[in-house]
Coordinates of C-alpha atoms in Angstrom, one line a residue:
Chain A
M1 CA 3.8 -75.4 49.1
A2 CA 7.0 -76.1 51.1
A3 CA 8.8 -77.3 48.0
F4 CA 7.9 -74.1 46.2
F5 CA 9.6 -72.0 48.8
S6 CA 12.5 -74.4 49.2
T7 CA 15.9 -73.0 48.3
A8 CA 17.8 -76.2 48.2
H9 CA 18.1 -76.1 44.4
L10 CA 19.4 -72.6 44.3
S11 CA 23.1 -71.8 44.0
L12 CA 24.8 -69.7 46.6
F13 CA 24.7 -66.6 44.5
H14 CA 21.0 -66.9 44.0
K15 CA 20.5 -67.6 47.7
W16 CA 22.3 -64.3 48.5
R17 CA 20.1 -62.5 46.0
L18 CA 17.0 -63.9 47.5
A19 CA 18.2 -63.0 50.9
I20 CA 18.8 -59.5 49.9
L21 CA 15.3 -59.3 48.4
V22 CA 13.8 -60.5 51.6
V23 CA 16.1 -58.8 54.0
T24 CA 16.2 -55.4 52.4
P25 CA 12.7 -54.4 53.2
I26 CA 13.3 -55.5 56.8
L27 CA 16.6 -53.6 56.9
A28 CA 14.9 -50.6 55.3
C29 CA 12.5 -50.5 58.1
T30 CA 15.1 -50.8 60.8
M31 CA 18.4 -49.5 59.5
F32 CA 17.4 -46.5 57.4
S33 CA 16.2 -43.2 58.7
P34 CA 12.6 -42.5 58.9
E35 CA 12.9 -40.3 55.9
T36 CA 14.5 -43.0 53.8
R37 CA 12.0 -45.6 55.0
H38 CA 9.3 -43.2 53.8
V39 CA 10.9 -42.8 50.4
L40 CA 11.5 -46.5 49.9
A41 CA 8.2 -47.5 51.2
A42 CA 6.4 -44.8 49.3
A43 CA 6.4 -46.6 46.0
D44 CA 2.8 -45.6 45.4
E45 CA 3.3 -42.1 46.8
T46 CA 2.9 -39.2 44.5
I47 CA 5.9 -37.9 42.5
Q48 CA 6.0 -34.6 44.3
E49 CA 6.3 -36.2 47.8
A50 CA 9.2 -38.3 46.8
A51 CA 11.1 -35.7 44.8
A52 CA 10.7 -33.2 47.6
L53 CA 12.9 -35.3 49.8
L54 CA 15.8 -35.4 47.3
P55 CA 18.7 -33.0 47.9
I56 CA 18.7 -29.8 46.0
E57 CA 22.4 -29.1 46.3
N58 CA 24.2 -29.9 43.1
R59 CA 21.0 -31.0 41.4
P60 CA 21.8 -31.0 37.7
D61 CA 19.7 -29.0 35.3
N62 CA 18.9 -32.0 33.2
F63 CA 17.8 -34.2 36.2
N64 CA 15.0 -36.3 34.8
G65 CA 13.3 -36.9 38.2
A66 CA 13.9 -40.6 38.1
V67 CA 14.9 -42.3 41.3
G68 CA 16.3 -45.8 41.2
H69 CA 19.1 -48.0 40.0
F70 CA 19.2 -47.4 36.3
R71 CA 21.5 -49.4 34.2
A72 CA 21.5 -48.1 30.6
V73 CA 19.9 -45.8 28.1
T74 CA 19.9 -46.8 24.4
L75 CA 18.8 -45.1 21.2
S76 CA 17.4 -46.7 18.2
A77 CA 16.3 -45.0 15.0
Q78 CA 14.8 -45.9 11.7
P79 CA 15.5 -45.1 8.9
R80 CA 19.2 -44.0 9.0
E81 CA 19.5 -42.8 5.4
L82 CA 17.0 -40.2 4.4
E83 CA 16.7 -36.7 2.8
A84 CA 16.7 -33.5 4.8
E85 CA 13.4 -32.8 6.6
D86 CA 12.2 -36.4 6.0
P87 CA 10.9 -38.1 9.2
L88 CA 12.6 -40.8 11.2
K89 CA 11.4 -42.6 14.3
L90 CA 13.7 -42.4 17.4
S91 CA 13.2 -44.6 20.4
I92 CA 14.9 -44.0 23.8
R93 CA 14.9 -47.0 26.0
I94 CA 15.8 -46.7 29.6
T95 CA 16.4 -49.8 31.7
A96 CA 16.8 -50.3 35.4
S97 CA 18.5 -53.1 37.3
S98 CA 15.6 -53.3 39.7
P99 CA 12.2 -51.8 40.3
V100 CA 12.7 -48.1 40.7
V101 CA 11.4 -45.7 43.3
H102 CA 10.3 -43.2 40.8
P103 CA 10.1 -44.0 37.0
P104 CA 11.8 -41.7 34.5
A105 CA 9.8 -38.8 33.0
R106 CA 9.5 -38.4 29.3
P107 CA 12.6 -36.6 28.1
N108 CA 11.9 -33.3 26.4
L109 CA 14.3 -33.3 23.5
R110 CA 13.2 -29.8 22.4
Q111 CA 14.9 -28.4 25.4
L112 CA 18.2 -30.1 24.5
E113 CA 20.3 -27.9 22.3
E114 CA 22.0 -30.8 20.7
F115 CA 18.7 -32.0 19.4
K116 CA 16.8 -28.9 18.7
D117 CA 19.6 -27.4 16.6
L118 CA 19.7 -30.4 14.4
F119 CA 16.2 -31.7 14.2
Y120 CA 12.6 -30.8 14.2
V121 CA 11.2 -32.8 17.1
E122 CA 7.8 -34.2 17.4
D123 CA 6.6 -36.3 20.4
L124 CA 4.8 -39.6 19.9
P125 CA 3.5 -40.3 23.4
D126 CA 1.0 -42.9 22.1
A127 CA 3.8 -45.2 21.2
D128 CA 5.5 -45.1 24.7
Q129 CA 5.9 -48.3 26.5
A130 CA 6.7 -49.4 30.1
S131 CA 7.4 -52.8 31.4
A132 CA 5.2 -54.4 33.9
N133 CA 8.0 -54.9 36.4
N134 CA 8.8 -51.2 36.4
T135 CA 12.3 -51.7 35.1
S136 CA 12.1 -50.7 31.4
W137 CA 10.7 -47.7 29.6
K138 CA 10.6 -46.7 25.9
F139 CA 9.9 -43.2 24.7
T140 CA 9.2 -42.6 21.0
Y141 CA 9.8 -39.4 18.9
Q142 CA 9.6 -38.3 15.3
L143 CA 12.7 -36.4 14.2
R144 CA 13.3 -34.5 10.9
P145 CA 16.9 -33.5 10.2
R146 CA 16.9 -29.7 9.4
N147 CA 19.6 -29.9 6.7
P148 CA 22.1 -32.3 5.1
S149 CA 24.8 -31.2 7.5
V150 CA 23.3 -33.4 10.2
K151 CA 25.6 -36.5 10.5
A152 CA 24.2 -38.3 13.6
I153 CA 21.6 -38.5 16.3
P154 CA 23.7 -37.2 19.3
S155 CA 24.1 -39.2 22.5
F156 CA 21.4 -38.7 25.1
A157 CA 22.4 -38.0 28.7
F158 CA 20.0 -39.5 31.3
C159 CA 20.4 -38.0 34.8
Y160 CA 18.8 -39.9 37.7
F161 CA 19.1 -40.1 41.4
N162 CA 20.5 -43.3 43.1
P163 CA 18.5 -43.9 46.2
D164 CA 21.5 -45.5 47.9
F165 CA 22.7 -42.0 48.6
L166 CA 19.8 -41.4 50.9
K167 CA 21.2 -43.8 53.5
P168 CA 22.1 -41.9 56.7
T169 CA 25.6 -43.4 56.6
V170 CA 26.3 -41.7 53.3
P171 CA 27.5 -38.2 54.0
A172 CA 27.3 -36.5 50.5
R173 CA 23.8 -37.1 49.4
S174 CA 24.2 -34.8 46.4
R175 CA 26.4 -37.3 44.8
G176 CA 23.4 -39.4 44.3
Y177 CA 22.7 -37.5 41.0
Q178 CA 24.2 -39.7 38.3
T179 CA 24.3 -39.6 34.6
I180 CA 24.4 -42.4 32.0
Y181 CA 24.9 -41.7 28.3
S182 CA 23.3 -43.4 25.4
N183 CA 24.9 -44.4 22.1
E184 CA 25.1 -42.0 19.2
I185 CA 23.5 -43.1 15.9
P186 CA 25.1 -42.0 12.7
L187 CA 22.9 -40.8 9.9
V188 CA 23.2 -40.2 6.2
V189 CA 21.2 -37.1 5.3
R190 CA 20.9 -36.2 1.7
P191 CA 19.8 -32.9 0.2
R192 CA 16.2 -32.8 -0.8
T193 CA 15.4 -33.6 -4.3
P194 CA 13.8 -30.6 -6.1
V195 CA 10.1 -31.1 -6.6
Q196 CA 9.1 -31.3 -10.2
M197 CA 5.9 -29.6 -10.7
S198 CA 3.6 -30.0 -13.6
P199 CA 3.8 -27.2 -16.2
T200 CA 0.2 -26.1 -15.3
V201 CA 0.9 -25.9 -11.6
A202 CA 4.2 -24.2 -12.3
E203 CA 2.6 -21.6 -14.5
S204 CA -0.1 -20.9 -11.9
L205 CA 2.5 -20.4 -9.2
R206 CA 4.6 -18.0 -11.4
P207 CA 4.3 -14.3 -10.4
P208 CA 2.0 -12.3 -12.7
E209 CA 3.4 -10.6 -15.7
T210 CA 3.3 -7.2 -14.1
V211 CA 5.8 -8.4 -11.5
R212 CA 8.1 -10.0 -14.1
Q213 CA 8.5 -6.8 -16.2
L214 CA 10.5 -3.6 -15.9
V215 CA 9.3 -0.1 -16.6
P216 CA 11.5 2.6 -18.0
V217 CA 13.1 4.6 -15.2
R218 CA 13.6 8.3 -15.5
L219 CA 16.6 9.4 -13.5
G220 CA 15.4 12.6 -12.0
Q221 CA 13.0 14.2 -9.7
I222 CA 9.5 13.8 -10.9
R223 CA 6.8 16.2 -9.7
R224 CA 3.3 15.0 -9.8
F225 CA 1.9 18.5 -9.3
P226 CA 3.4 21.5 -11.1
G227 CA 5.4 23.9 -9.0
P228 CA 4.3 27.4 -8.0
A229 CA 6.0 29.0 -11.0
W230 CA 4.0 26.9 -13.4
L231 CA 0.8 27.6 -11.6
I232 CA 1.4 31.4 -11.7
L233 CA 2.3 31.1 -15.4
G234 CA -0.9 29.2 -16.1
L235 CA -2.9 31.8 -14.2
V236 CA -1.3 34.8 -15.9
A237 CA -0.7 33.6 -19.5
P238 CA -4.3 33.3 -20.8
P239 CA -5.3 36.9 -19.9
L240 CA -2.0 38.2 -21.3
V241 CA -2.6 36.3 -24.5
A242 CA -6.2 37.6 -24.7
A243 CA -5.0 41.2 -24.1
L244 CA -2.3 40.8 -26.7
W245 CA -4.9 39.4 -29.2
Y246 CA -7.2 42.3 -28.6
F247 CA -4.4 44.8 -28.9
C248 CA -3.3 43.2 -32.2
W249 CA -6.8 43.1 -33.5
S250 CA -7.4 46.8 -32.7
R251 CA -4.1 47.6 -34.4
M252 CA -4.9 45.6 -37.4
Y253 CA -8.4 46.9 -37.8
P254 CA -8.4 50.3 -36.1
D255 CA -11.1 51.7 -38.3
M256 CA -13.3 48.7 -37.7
A257 CA -13.4 49.3 -34.0
R258 CA -13.7 53.0 -34.3
L259 CA -16.3 52.7 -37.0
L260 CA -18.2 50.3 -34.9
R261 CA -18.4 52.8 -32.1
R262 CA -18.9 55.9 -34.2
R263 CA -21.4 54.5 -36.7
R264 CA -23.6 53.3 -33.9
N265 CA -23.7 56.7 -32.3
A266 CA -23.9 58.7 -35.5
A267 CA -26.9 56.9 -36.8
A268 CA -28.8 57.3 -33.6
R269 CA -27.9 61.0 -33.3
Q270 CA -29.1 61.7 -36.8
A271 CA -32.3 59.7 -36.4
L272 CA -33.2 61.4 -33.1
A273 CA -32.3 64.8 -34.4
A274 CA -34.5 64.3 -37.5
L275 CA -37.4 63.1 -35.4
T276 CA -37.3 66.0 -33.0
S277 CA -36.5 68.7 -35.5
P278 CA -39.2 71.3 -35.9
V279 CA -38.5 71.2 -39.6
L280 CA -40.3 67.9 -39.7
R281 CA -43.6 69.7 -39.1
Q282 CA -42.8 72.8 -40.9
V283 CA -41.5 71.3 -44.2
H284 CA -43.9 68.4 -44.2
A285 CA -47.2 70.0 -43.3
S286 CA -49.5 67.2 -44.3
P287 CA -49.8 64.2 -42.0
A288 CA -49.0 61.8 -44.8
A289 CA -45.9 63.8 -45.7
Q290 CA -44.8 63.8 -42.1
A291 CA -45.3 60.1 -42.0
D292 CA -43.2 59.7 -45.1
R293 CA -40.5 61.6 -43.5
I294 CA -40.6 59.6 -40.3
A295 CA -40.5 56.4 -42.4
E296 CA -37.5 57.7 -44.3
V297 CA -35.7 58.5 -41.0
I298 CA -36.4 55.1 -39.6
V299 CA -35.3 53.3 -42.8
T300 CA -32.1 55.3 -43.0
Y301 CA -31.4 54.7 -39.3
L302 CA -31.8 50.9 -39.7
D303 CA -29.7 51.0 -42.8
Q304 CA -26.9 52.9 -41.2
R305 CA -27.2 50.9 -38.0
F306 CA -27.6 47.4 -39.2
G307 CA -27.1 47.5 -42.9
L308 CA -30.7 46.5 -43.5
A309 CA -32.5 47.7 -46.7
I310 CA -36.1 47.5 -45.6
A311 CA -37.5 50.2 -47.7
E312 CA -39.3 47.8 -50.0
L313 CA -40.2 45.3 -47.3
T314 CA -43.4 44.8 -45.5
P315 CA -43.3 45.4 -41.8
L316 CA -43.4 41.7 -41.2
E317 CA -40.5 41.0 -43.5
A318 CA -38.6 43.9 -42.0
A319 CA -39.2 42.5 -38.5
Q320 CA -37.9 39.1 -39.6
Q321 CA -34.7 40.6 -40.9
L322 CA -34.3 42.7 -37.8
R323 CA -34.9 39.8 -35.5
E324 CA -31.5 38.5 -36.5
Q325 CA -29.9 41.6 -35.1
V326 CA -32.0 42.5 -32.1
S327 CA -34.3 40.9 -29.6
P328 CA -37.7 39.6 -30.6
E329 CA -39.4 42.3 -28.6
L330 CA -37.5 45.1 -30.4
A331 CA -38.2 43.4 -33.7
E332 CA -41.9 43.3 -32.9
Q333 CA -41.7 46.9 -31.8
A334 CA -40.1 47.8 -35.1
A335 CA -42.9 45.9 -37.0
Q336 CA -45.5 47.8 -35.0
L337 CA -43.8 51.1 -35.7
L338 CA -43.6 50.4 -39.4
R339 CA -47.3 49.4 -39.6
S340 CA -48.2 52.6 -37.8
I341 CA -46.1 54.6 -40.3
D342 CA -47.7 52.8 -43.2
A343 CA -51.1 53.5 -41.7
A344 CA -50.2 57.2 -41.4
R345 CA -49.0 57.3 -44.9
F346 CA -51.7 55.4 -46.7
A347 CA -54.7 55.7 -44.4
P348 CA -54.2 59.0 -42.5
D349 CA -57.8 59.1 -41.4
H350 CA -57.5 56.0 -39.4
A351 CA -53.9 56.4 -38.1
D352 CA -52.5 57.7 -34.9
S353 CA -51.5 61.3 -34.7
N354 CA -48.1 62.1 -36.1
S355 CA -46.9 63.3 -32.7
Q356 CA -47.6 59.8 -31.3
L357 CA -45.8 58.4 -34.3
V358 CA -42.7 60.6 -33.6
S359 CA -42.6 59.6 -30.0
D360 CA -42.9 56.0 -30.9
A361 CA -40.1 56.3 -33.4
Q362 CA -37.9 58.1 -30.8
R363 CA -38.6 55.4 -28.3
F364 CA -37.7 52.7 -30.8
V365 CA -34.4 54.3 -31.6
L366 CA -33.5 54.7 -28.0
A367 CA -34.6 51.1 -27.3
I368 CA -32.3 49.9 -30.1
E369 CA -29.3 51.9 -28.7
T370 CA -29.8 50.6 -25.2
S371 CA -30.4 47.0 -26.2
K372 CA -27.6 44.4 -25.8
R373 CA -28.3 41.9 -28.5
E374 CA -27.0 43.3 -31.7
K375 CA -24.8 42.4 -34.6
P376 CA -22.3 45.0 -35.6
L377 CA -21.2 45.7 -39.1
C378 CA -17.8 44.0 -38.8
Chain B
M1 CA 34.3 27.5 -18.3
L2 CA 31.1 26.2 -16.8
T3 CA 30.7 23.9 -19.7
V4 CA 34.2 22.4 -19.1
L5 CA 33.5 21.9 -15.5
Y6 CA 30.2 20.3 -16.3
G7 CA 31.9 17.9 -18.7
L8 CA 34.6 17.1 -16.2
F9 CA 32.6 16.4 -13.1
L10 CA 28.9 16.1 -13.7
V11 CA 28.8 14.0 -16.8
P12 CA 30.8 11.2 -15.3
A13 CA 28.5 11.1 -12.3
L14 CA 25.5 10.9 -14.6
L15 CA 27.2 8.0 -16.5
D16 CA 27.6 6.1 -13.3
E17 CA 23.9 6.2 -12.5
A18 CA 23.1 5.2 -16.1
A19 CA 25.5 2.3 -15.9
L20 CA 24.1 1.3 -12.6
L21 CA 20.6 1.4 -14.0
S22 CA 21.7 -0.6 -17.0
R23 CA 23.3 -3.2 -14.9
A24 CA 20.2 -3.5 -12.7
E25 CA 17.9 -4.0 -15.7
S26 CA 20.3 -6.5 -17.2
A27 CA 20.4 -8.5 -14.0
F28 CA 16.6 -8.4 -13.7
K29 CA 16.2 -9.7 -17.2
K30 CA 18.6 -12.6 -16.6
G31 CA 16.6 -13.5 -13.5
V32 CA 13.4 -13.5 -15.5
D33 CA 15.0 -15.8 -18.0
L34 CA 15.8 -18.2 -15.2
L35 CA 12.5 -18.1 -13.4
D36 CA 12.0 -21.8 -13.8
K37 CA 15.1 -22.3 -11.7
P38 CA 14.5 -20.2 -8.7
N39 CA 17.8 -21.0 -7.0
E40 CA 19.7 -19.7 -10.0
A41 CA 17.4 -16.7 -10.6
K42 CA 17.3 -15.3 -7.1
P43 CA 20.9 -14.0 -7.1
H44 CA 20.2 -12.0 -10.2
F45 CA 17.2 -10.5 -8.7
R46 CA 19.1 -9.7 -5.5
Q47 CA 21.8 -8.0 -7.6
A48 CA 19.1 -6.0 -9.5
A49 CA 17.5 -4.9 -6.2
A50 CA 20.8 -3.9 -4.7
D51 CA 21.5 -1.7 -7.8
F52 CA 18.1 -0.1 -7.7
E53 CA 18.6 0.6 -4.0
E54 CA 21.9 2.2 -4.7
L55 CA 20.2 4.5 -7.2
Q56 CA 17.7 5.4 -4.5
R57 CA 20.5 6.0 -2.1
R58 CA 22.1 8.4 -4.5
G59 CA 18.9 10.5 -4.5
F60 CA 17.0 9.2 -7.5
N61 CA 13.5 8.3 -6.9
G62 CA 10.1 8.0 -8.5
A63 CA 7.3 5.6 -9.0
E64 CA 9.0 3.7 -11.8
L65 CA 12.2 3.1 -9.8
Q66 CA 10.2 1.9 -6.8
L67 CA 8.1 -0.4 -9.0
N68 CA 11.2 -2.0 -10.4
L69 CA 12.8 -2.2 -7.0
G70 CA 9.7 -3.9 -5.6
N71 CA 9.5 -6.4 -8.5
A72 CA 13.2 -7.3 -7.9
H73 CA 12.7 -7.8 -4.2
L74 CA 9.5 -9.8 -4.7
L75 CA 11.1 -12.2 -7.2
A76 CA 14.2 -12.5 -4.9
G77 CA 11.9 -13.6 -2.1
E78 CA 12.1 -10.5 -0.1
L79 CA 8.4 -9.9 0.4
P80 CA 8.6 -7.2 3.2
R81 CA 11.1 -5.1 1.1
A82 CA 8.9 -5.5 -1.9
I83 CA 5.8 -4.2 -0.1
L84 CA 7.8 -1.3 1.3
A85 CA 9.0 -0.4 -2.2
Y86 CA 5.5 -0.6 -3.7
R87 CA 4.1 1.6 -0.9
R88 CA 6.9 4.2 -1.4
G89 CA 6.1 4.2 -5.1
L90 CA 2.4 4.9 -4.5
L91 CA 3.4 8.0 -2.5
H92 CA 4.9 9.3 -5.7
S93 CA 2.0 8.2 -8.0
P94 CA -1.1 7.1 -6.1
S95 CA -2.9 6.3 -9.3
N96 CA -0.2 4.1 -10.8
S97 CA -2.1 0.9 -11.7
L98 CA 1.0 -1.3 -12.0
L99 CA 2.0 -0.4 -8.5
R100 CA -1.4 -1.1 -7.1
A101 CA -1.7 -4.4 -8.9
N102 CA 1.7 -5.6 -7.8
L103 CA 1.1 -4.5 -4.2
A104 CA -2.2 -6.4 -4.2
Y105 CA -0.3 -9.5 -5.4
A106 CA 2.4 -9.1 -2.8
R107 CA -0.3 -8.8 -0.1
T108 CA -1.7 -12.2 -1.2
C109 CA 1.7 -13.7 -0.6
V110 CA 1.7 -12.6 3.1
N111 CA 1.0 -15.8 5.1
L112 CA -2.0 -14.6 7.0
P113 CA -4.5 -17.1 8.4
P114 CA -7.4 -17.2 6.0
T115 CA -10.0 -17.0 8.7
S116 CA -8.6 -13.9 10.4
D117 CA -8.4 -10.3 9.4
V118 CA -5.6 -9.4 11.9
G119 CA -2.9 -7.6 10.1
R120 CA -4.7 -7.7 6.7
A121 CA -4.2 -4.5 4.7
S122 CA -6.8 -3.3 2.3
S123 CA -6.6 -1.1 -0.7
D124 CA -7.9 2.5 -0.8
P125 CA -11.6 3.0 -1.3
W126 CA -12.9 3.5 -4.8
W127 CA -13.6 7.2 -4.4
M128 CA -10.1 7.9 -3.3
M129 CA -8.6 6.0 -6.2
A130 CA -10.9 7.8 -8.6
M131 CA -9.8 11.1 -7.1
H132 CA -6.1 10.3 -7.5
Q133 CA -6.6 9.2 -11.1
A134 CA -8.7 12.2 -11.9
A135 CA -6.1 14.7 -10.7
P136 CA -3.8 14.9 -13.7
P137 CA -6.5 15.2 -16.4
C138 CA -8.3 17.7 -14.2
L139 CA -5.3 20.0 -14.2
V140 CA -5.1 19.8 -18.0
M141 CA -8.8 20.5 -18.3
T142 CA -8.5 23.5 -15.9
I143 CA -5.9 25.1 -18.1
L144 CA -7.9 24.5 -21.2
A145 CA -11.1 25.8 -19.7
Y146 CA -9.4 28.8 -18.2
G147 CA -7.8 29.6 -21.5
T148 CA -11.0 29.1 -23.4
G149 CA -12.8 31.5 -21.0
W150 CA -10.3 34.3 -21.6
L151 CA -10.2 33.9 -25.4
S152 CA -13.9 33.8 -25.6
L153 CA -14.2 36.9 -23.5
T154 CA -11.8 38.7 -25.8
R155 CA -13.8 37.6 -28.8
W156 CA -16.9 38.9 -27.2
A157 CA -15.2 42.3 -26.7
M158 CA -14.5 42.3 -30.4
T159 CA -17.9 41.2 -31.6
R160 CA -20.3 41.8 -28.8
Q161 CA -22.0 38.6 -29.6
G162 CA -23.8 36.8 -26.7
F163 CA -22.5 33.4 -27.8
W164 CA -18.9 34.3 -26.9
L165 CA -19.9 35.7 -23.6
G166 CA -21.8 32.5 -22.7
L167 CA -18.8 30.4 -23.8
S168 CA -16.5 32.5 -21.7
G169 CA -18.7 32.1 -18.6
T170 CA -18.9 28.3 -19.2
G171 CA -15.1 28.1 -19.6
F172 CA -14.5 29.9 -16.3
L173 CA -17.0 27.8 -14.5
A174 CA -15.5 24.6 -15.8
A175 CA -12.1 25.8 -14.8
I176 CA -13.3 26.4 -11.2
L177 CA -14.9 22.9 -11.0
T178 CA -11.9 21.0 -12.4
F179 CA -9.4 23.0 -10.4
S180 CA -11.5 22.1 -7.3
V181 CA -11.0 18.4 -8.0
A182 CA -7.3 18.8 -8.5
A183 CA -7.0 20.9 -5.4
V184 CA -8.8 18.2 -3.3
S185 CA -6.4 15.6 -4.7
W186 CA -3.5 17.8 -3.8
V187 CA -4.7 18.3 -0.3
A188 CA -5.2 14.6 0.1
Q189 CA -1.7 13.9 -1.1
K190 CA -0.3 16.4 1.3
A191 CA -2.3 14.9 4.1
E192 CA -0.9 11.5 3.3
Q193 CA 2.6 12.8 3.1
R194 CA 2.1 14.4 6.5
R195 CA 0.8 11.2 7.9
N196 CA 3.8 9.3 6.5
W197 CA 6.0 11.8 8.2
E198 CA 4.3 11.6 11.6
Q199 CA 3.5 7.9 11.5
P200 CA 6.0 6.2 9.2
L201 CA 5.1 3.0 7.4
V202 CA 6.4 -0.2 9.1
I203 CA 6.6 -3.6 7.6
L204 CA 7.3 -6.8 9.6
S205 CA 10.5 -8.3 8.3
R206 CA 10.2 -11.9 9.4
D207 CA 7.7 -14.6 10.2
G208 CA 6.6 -15.4 13.8
I209 CA 6.6 -12.0 15.3
Q210 CA 4.7 -11.6 18.5
L211 CA 2.8 -8.4 19.1
R212 CA 3.2 -7.5 22.8
K213 CA 1.3 -5.3 25.2
G214 CA 4.5 -3.5 26.3
N215 CA 8.0 -2.6 25.3
G216 CA 9.8 -5.7 26.2
P217 CA 9.7 -9.5 25.8
D218 CA 8.4 -10.0 29.3
Y219 CA 5.1 -8.3 28.5
P220 CA 2.3 -10.7 27.6
P221 CA 1.3 -11.2 23.9
R222 CA -1.3 -8.8 22.5
L223 CA -2.6 -11.4 20.0
D224 CA -3.1 -15.1 20.1
T225 CA -1.4 -15.6 16.8
L226 CA 2.1 -14.8 15.6
L227 CA 2.4 -12.3 12.7
P228 CA 4.0 -13.2 9.5
A229 CA 6.5 -11.2 7.4
G230 CA 5.0 -8.5 5.2
V231 CA 2.3 -7.3 7.6
E232 CA 1.9 -3.6 7.2
A233 CA 1.6 -1.1 10.2
R234 CA 2.2 2.4 11.2
L235 CA 4.7 3.6 13.8
L236 CA 3.1 5.3 16.7
H237 CA 5.8 5.6 19.3
D238 CA 9.3 4.2 20.0
K239 CA 11.0 3.5 23.2
G240 CA 14.6 2.3 23.0
N241 CA 14.6 -0.8 20.8
W242 CA 10.9 -1.3 20.9
L243 CA 8.3 0.2 18.7
Q244 CA 4.6 0.8 19.3
I245 CA 2.8 0.1 16.0
E246 CA -0.8 0.0 14.7
L247 CA -1.6 -2.8 12.3
A248 CA -3.5 -2.1 9.2
S249 CA -6.4 -3.9 10.8
G250 CA -6.3 -1.6 13.8
E251 CA -4.6 -3.6 16.5
V252 CA -2.0 -1.7 18.5
G253 CA 1.0 -3.3 20.2
W254 CA 4.8 -3.4 20.6
V255 CA 7.5 -5.1 18.5
S256 CA 11.2 -5.1 18.5
S257 CA 12.9 -2.7 16.1
A258 CA 15.0 -5.5 14.9
D259 CA 12.0 -7.2 13.5
V260 CA 10.6 -4.5 11.2
L261 CA 11.5 -2.3 8.2
I262 CA 10.7 1.3 8.7
D263 CA 10.0 3.7 5.9
A264 CA 12.3 6.4 7.2
P265 CA 12.2 9.8 5.3

């Protein structure tokens, strides 16, 4: 055991180093201020307690939070020749000359403009490593260069606090913030090679035909709905055309129109006059003769009114012809009247009185004149 | 004298527009020929879109112009401007099937998350589309039925036949019915124009826009997801450089005016 702790075989330099290692803690407890002793002795203390004791004055914005004697920060990357947006693995190794008070935090490259402007940054915390003796740390990232203009991975600035500046004999504690820079790694970034798609995939990704075609353009204002002028024209034109047509028709066929009106009225007047005339009873004294006269009046009336020659027709046949001109009820009324007239003519003993026949005939004529369904001569 | 003035001043202006249209169509066709090489085709489509927009700026408009403009923007990769052009075209011709088809395709290109309906625009319901499509033929049928009614009435006055009177009544009734459909379509179009005037159409112009609860970047987000380019909305209110919009899916929030295209009248 004594041989193990013997220093005889050590050189002077190593003896001094050993002395420092042994004495420093003793000195820390005696020479430094209570605050410093707390910092140095609080190797297992939480991060917040240690950082809270560091000076705020002149604290750089990129201060990592590390406290200790750091020696170097180096970058390594693989591959160094790649296409734009292809991935590469970047490792940042931070080494210290002695066990540190507080280890470095993982650098956030996305907050560094020199990195975020050039690369898409992705953290790979699972690949981080730290040495057992608390003197070396490696942080790993995946970077993708944004474009072929990226020429290098820029130098990384690591800012830490040297705990020597916490000694009470050191007046300017803020000078304890120190920065070391890493190396820069040149890169060769090529433009991306265009992807060759299969024709089937390319065709499916092409815009549809309706997007790839042009339609004829009419240079002018297009109205979807017609304006007020067109609407008024559409409203007024048909009745004007109709009136014009009627006017032209009445001019082309004046007699037809007049005749239509006159003939209708003259036939009815003649028939009614004949039926109500006292001559009917005086000239034709016998019932049969009166019935003949009534039949003649009705036949003449229908001939003048509708152009029907029903003198030789049976009442049923006459009614069928008349049905084309007037309503079925009137046609049936005509058939009944004609049957009554035939009965009075050919079977006077069994017929109605002629006065009843006359009134029936008058009613029939008036019914015809007041009915709506009729076919004129023209 | 008027003819001379017309020849001196108006005809050259018309020729400019015709030449512009011809150049736009030529550029578009060149782009279509180079569709397999997008990097070479896009400049031609951009040129065509610029010429179509110049025609629009000079006062020419219409569904056909907006359709061609939308196609040029879409093929040039300007999805928001394409959607805006298609929507403008549909204001002129709501029943245009090409505009509807291309707008539907453009909407599929909007990079919305497949599991969410936020910002997703939908097409008009079937009855509204049927009404828009029925309007032009209804107008024609109204005129025909109205004219038939009057002519039949005249013929009845000449002949006094009941058939003509019935036909006249049928014609007038059909005219009333078809005119009613056309009138409803006209009212609907006017209502949509009024709505576009009061709440203009807004299209998000870039990806990654955050809809916020207030008119500033310090307000918290309204939605959990960022909105992509091409999302359609309506402008509700504006305050400085911030706009309150309502998405097609109903959400209301604020965006910066620099991030949107507005269909200004």
